[in-house]
XYZ file of C-alpha atoms in Angstrom:
235
model
C 8.457 27.808 -32.654
C 6.168 27.206 -35.648
C 2.661 28.632 -35.859
C 1.110 25.158 -35.747
C 2.901 24.316 -32.499
C 1.896 27.637 -30.961
C -1.717 26.974 -31.909
C -1.621 23.522 -30.334
C -0.049 24.829 -27.143
C -2.867 27.337 -26.905
C -5.509 24.692 -27.608
C -4.397 22.184 -24.980
C -4.787 24.889 -22.335
C -8.526 24.693 -23.064
C -8.766 20.879 -23.171
C -10.570 19.465 -20.105
C -8.536 16.244 -20.296
C -5.121 17.976 -20.164
C -3.526 19.254 -16.969
C -0.486 21.505 -17.290
C 1.707 21.658 -14.172
C -1.413 21.375 -11.976
C -1.358 22.049 -8.250
C -3.052 20.090 -5.489
C -3.448 16.846 -7.452
C -1.894 14.196 -5.141
C -4.704 11.960 -3.938
C -7.261 13.796 -6.104
C -7.177 11.889 -9.395
C -10.326 9.948 -8.581
C -12.071 13.298 -8.139
C -10.751 14.396 -11.527
C -12.008 11.229 -13.249
C -15.174 11.196 -11.101
C -14.746 7.522 -10.199
C -12.710 5.238 -7.943
C -11.010 3.293 -10.720
C -7.261 2.609 -10.557
C -4.835 4.924 -12.350
C -2.128 3.779 -14.784
C 0.548 6.071 -16.256
C 2.223 6.087 -19.654
C 5.507 7.940 -19.214
C 7.056 9.917 -22.076
C 3.761 9.218 -23.811
C 4.336 11.296 -26.940
C 1.050 11.221 -28.854
C -0.426 8.949 -26.195
C -0.935 5.864 -28.332
C -0.676 3.493 -25.380
C -2.753 5.745 -23.141
C -5.529 5.655 -25.736
C -5.134 1.955 -26.513
C -5.257 0.935 -22.875
C -8.216 3.249 -22.220
C -10.146 1.532 -25.019
C -9.192 -1.908 -23.744
C -9.950 -1.251 -20.069
C -12.895 1.170 -19.722
C -13.069 0.431 -15.986
C -9.592 1.886 -15.392
C -8.113 5.379 -15.742
C -5.038 6.214 -17.826
C -2.801 9.275 -17.814
C -0.185 10.035 -20.446
C 2.707 12.077 -19.079
C 4.970 14.133 -21.317
C 6.595 17.551 -21.408
C 5.911 18.201 -25.092
C 2.513 19.795 -25.460
C 2.570 19.535 -29.242
C 2.556 15.738 -28.975
C 0.035 15.587 -26.125
C -2.375 17.623 -28.273
C -2.926 14.725 -30.664
C -3.701 12.145 -27.980
C -5.907 14.488 -25.989
C -7.893 15.518 -29.059
C -8.473 11.869 -30.021
C -9.620 11.079 -26.474
C -12.193 13.866 -26.669
C -13.377 12.900 -30.142
C -14.001 9.192 -29.480
C -14.727 9.932 -26.549
C -12.515 8.262 -23.943
C -13.406 9.802 -20.580
C -10.940 7.482 -18.823
C -7.928 8.961 -20.680
C -6.175 12.165 -19.625
C -2.815 13.854 -20.111
C -0.404 15.533 -17.736
C 2.153 17.972 -19.071
C 5.174 18.028 -16.797
C 8.664 16.613 -16.291
C 8.690 12.941 -15.328
C 11.162 13.535 -12.515
C 8.483 15.690 -10.853
C 5.876 12.901 -10.601
C 5.856 13.038 -6.813
C 4.403 16.553 -7.091
C 1.270 15.138 -8.709
C 0.598 11.695 -7.203
C 0.115 10.473 -3.654
C 1.629 7.394 -2.070
C 0.159 4.229 -3.596
C -1.979 6.143 -6.106
C -0.568 4.543 -9.275
C -1.625 1.040 -10.313
C 0.907 0.461 -13.105
C 3.462 2.302 -15.209
C 4.030 1.880 -18.948
C 7.226 3.143 -20.566
C 6.798 2.847 -24.322
C 9.692 3.527 -26.685
C 11.418 6.156 -24.541
C 14.658 7.827 -25.496
C 17.276 5.177 -24.537
C 19.967 7.827 -23.938
C 22.623 5.584 -25.454
C 25.634 7.515 -24.152
C 26.819 6.045 -20.855
C 27.105 9.562 -19.437
C 23.337 9.983 -19.937
C 22.349 6.715 -18.216
C 20.673 8.497 -15.292
C 18.143 9.951 -17.737
C 16.888 6.479 -18.686
C 13.406 5.978 -17.268
C 14.342 2.571 -15.832
C 17.454 3.845 -14.055
C 17.389 3.185 -10.273
C 17.090 6.941 -9.762
C 13.666 6.827 -11.445
C 12.686 3.531 -9.830
C 13.275 5.163 -6.438
C 10.980 8.014 -7.531
C 8.226 5.628 -8.647
C 8.433 3.289 -5.660
C 6.344 5.148 -3.048
C 3.786 6.226 -5.662
C 2.991 2.672 -6.761
C 0.181 0.620 -5.230
C 0.949 -2.845 -3.815
C 1.408 -5.318 -6.666
C 1.978 -2.568 -9.233
C 3.992 -3.354 -12.338
C 6.402 -1.410 -14.519
C 6.171 -2.230 -18.216
C 8.894 -1.390 -20.724
C 8.379 -1.770 -24.467
C 11.369 -0.788 -26.589
C 13.259 -1.383 -29.810
C 16.543 -0.583 -28.060
C 18.642 -3.627 -27.212
C 20.805 -1.371 -25.065
C 17.885 -0.132 -22.956
C 16.445 -3.649 -22.707
C 19.720 -5.148 -21.441
C 20.366 -2.151 -19.184
C 16.920 -2.593 -17.614
C 17.543 -6.293 -17.049
C 20.770 -5.350 -15.266
C 18.868 -2.812 -13.151
C 16.284 -5.449 -12.246
C 19.037 -7.788 -11.086
C 20.920 -5.096 -9.160
C 17.876 -3.698 -7.346
C 16.145 -6.944 -6.410
C 13.151 -6.329 -8.652
C 11.009 -9.274 -9.706
C 10.744 -10.023 -13.410
C 7.237 -11.079 -14.398
C 7.615 -11.158 -18.185
C 10.686 -11.033 -20.411
C 10.096 -11.138 -24.182
C 13.095 -10.508 -26.403
C 11.016 -10.419 -29.612
C 7.343 -9.556 -29.252
C 6.455 -10.183 -32.886
C 8.068 -13.618 -32.904
C 5.487 -14.856 -30.403
C 3.009 -17.413 -31.782
C 0.240 -15.357 -30.175
C 0.811 -11.756 -29.140
C -1.061 -10.719 -25.969
C -3.696 -8.060 -26.753
C -2.012 -5.476 -24.519
C 1.182 -5.800 -26.591
C -0.649 -5.416 -29.892
C -1.162 -1.730 -29.180
C 1.303 0.125 -31.376
C 2.745 3.582 -30.899
C 3.626 5.890 -33.759
C 7.314 5.167 -33.220
C 6.761 1.436 -32.946
C 5.173 1.438 -36.399
C 8.239 3.204 -37.794
C 10.594 0.787 -36.035
C 8.728 -2.220 -37.435
C 8.952 -0.780 -40.939
C 12.706 -0.566 -40.402
C 12.786 -4.239 -39.372
C 13.715 -3.578 -35.758
C 13.043 -6.083 -32.981
C 10.535 -5.048 -30.302
C 11.266 -6.146 -26.732
C 9.144 -6.145 -23.590
C 9.835 -6.362 -19.869
C 7.344 -6.384 -17.024
C 8.638 -6.233 -13.462
C 7.798 -5.262 -9.886
C 9.862 -3.196 -7.495
C 11.150 -4.715 -4.245
C 9.357 -4.060 -0.969
C 12.451 -2.538 0.660
C 13.007 1.165 -0.101
C 15.539 1.786 -2.857
C 18.574 4.024 -2.475
C 19.760 4.521 -6.012
C 23.120 5.977 -5.006
C 24.096 2.726 -3.279
C 23.279 0.520 -6.292
C 26.190 -0.549 -8.434
C 25.358 -1.125 -12.087
C 27.474 -2.729 -14.805
C 28.644 -0.688 -17.756
C 26.532 -0.836 -20.910
C 29.174 -3.097 -22.469
C 28.996 -5.511 -19.541
C 25.188 -5.517 -19.641
C 25.146 -6.245 -23.374
C 27.612 -9.097 -22.914
C 25.543 -10.575 -20.080
C 28.373 -10.055 -17.574
C 26.166 -9.056 -14.660
């Protein structure tokens, strides 16, 4: 590991807005933020561009960027301290361990911004919109909570639409080309570092917003189409 990364790993351990594998946090995030505002997560947040953008846009809400890579979290956390953005924080942990850190109904919304699409079919269960993850999120979400996916990956976009159909989720918004809209909603104007690179490459940015069903999910019982079937619309 490079010296710069080692330095950043050491620094984030001293940042008051970064929690690294914390214990005893379920139900305590309002104590951490010192208010009763709702909590929204950005999963696989990287440098936390959406965490920061949403925190600026909604000062009466709290935002937590979740990622395993401390080197990336460092940038977002440092910006949040410099501005300052007291309603932005970062949690370093694995996403599949979220239930160790949040209580039932504690999360208002989830944003998934330009995650790894894991394009190989054998890696589908690692996709953050796979039913396995939706089942993880379900008890942690407050009533009426939304899941928001912003991606340049056609494969992940069509896969997620197939998941929505197979699990009985409710689609609230489906935009197959964000930047073709005559007027882009302010919340979709926030750009991540990777989104800027994708736009420079001429890629299309897609967005889905949906809600989970009321009935508990059992991801093992859900049959999904293959990626080829999803892309062809055969689902």
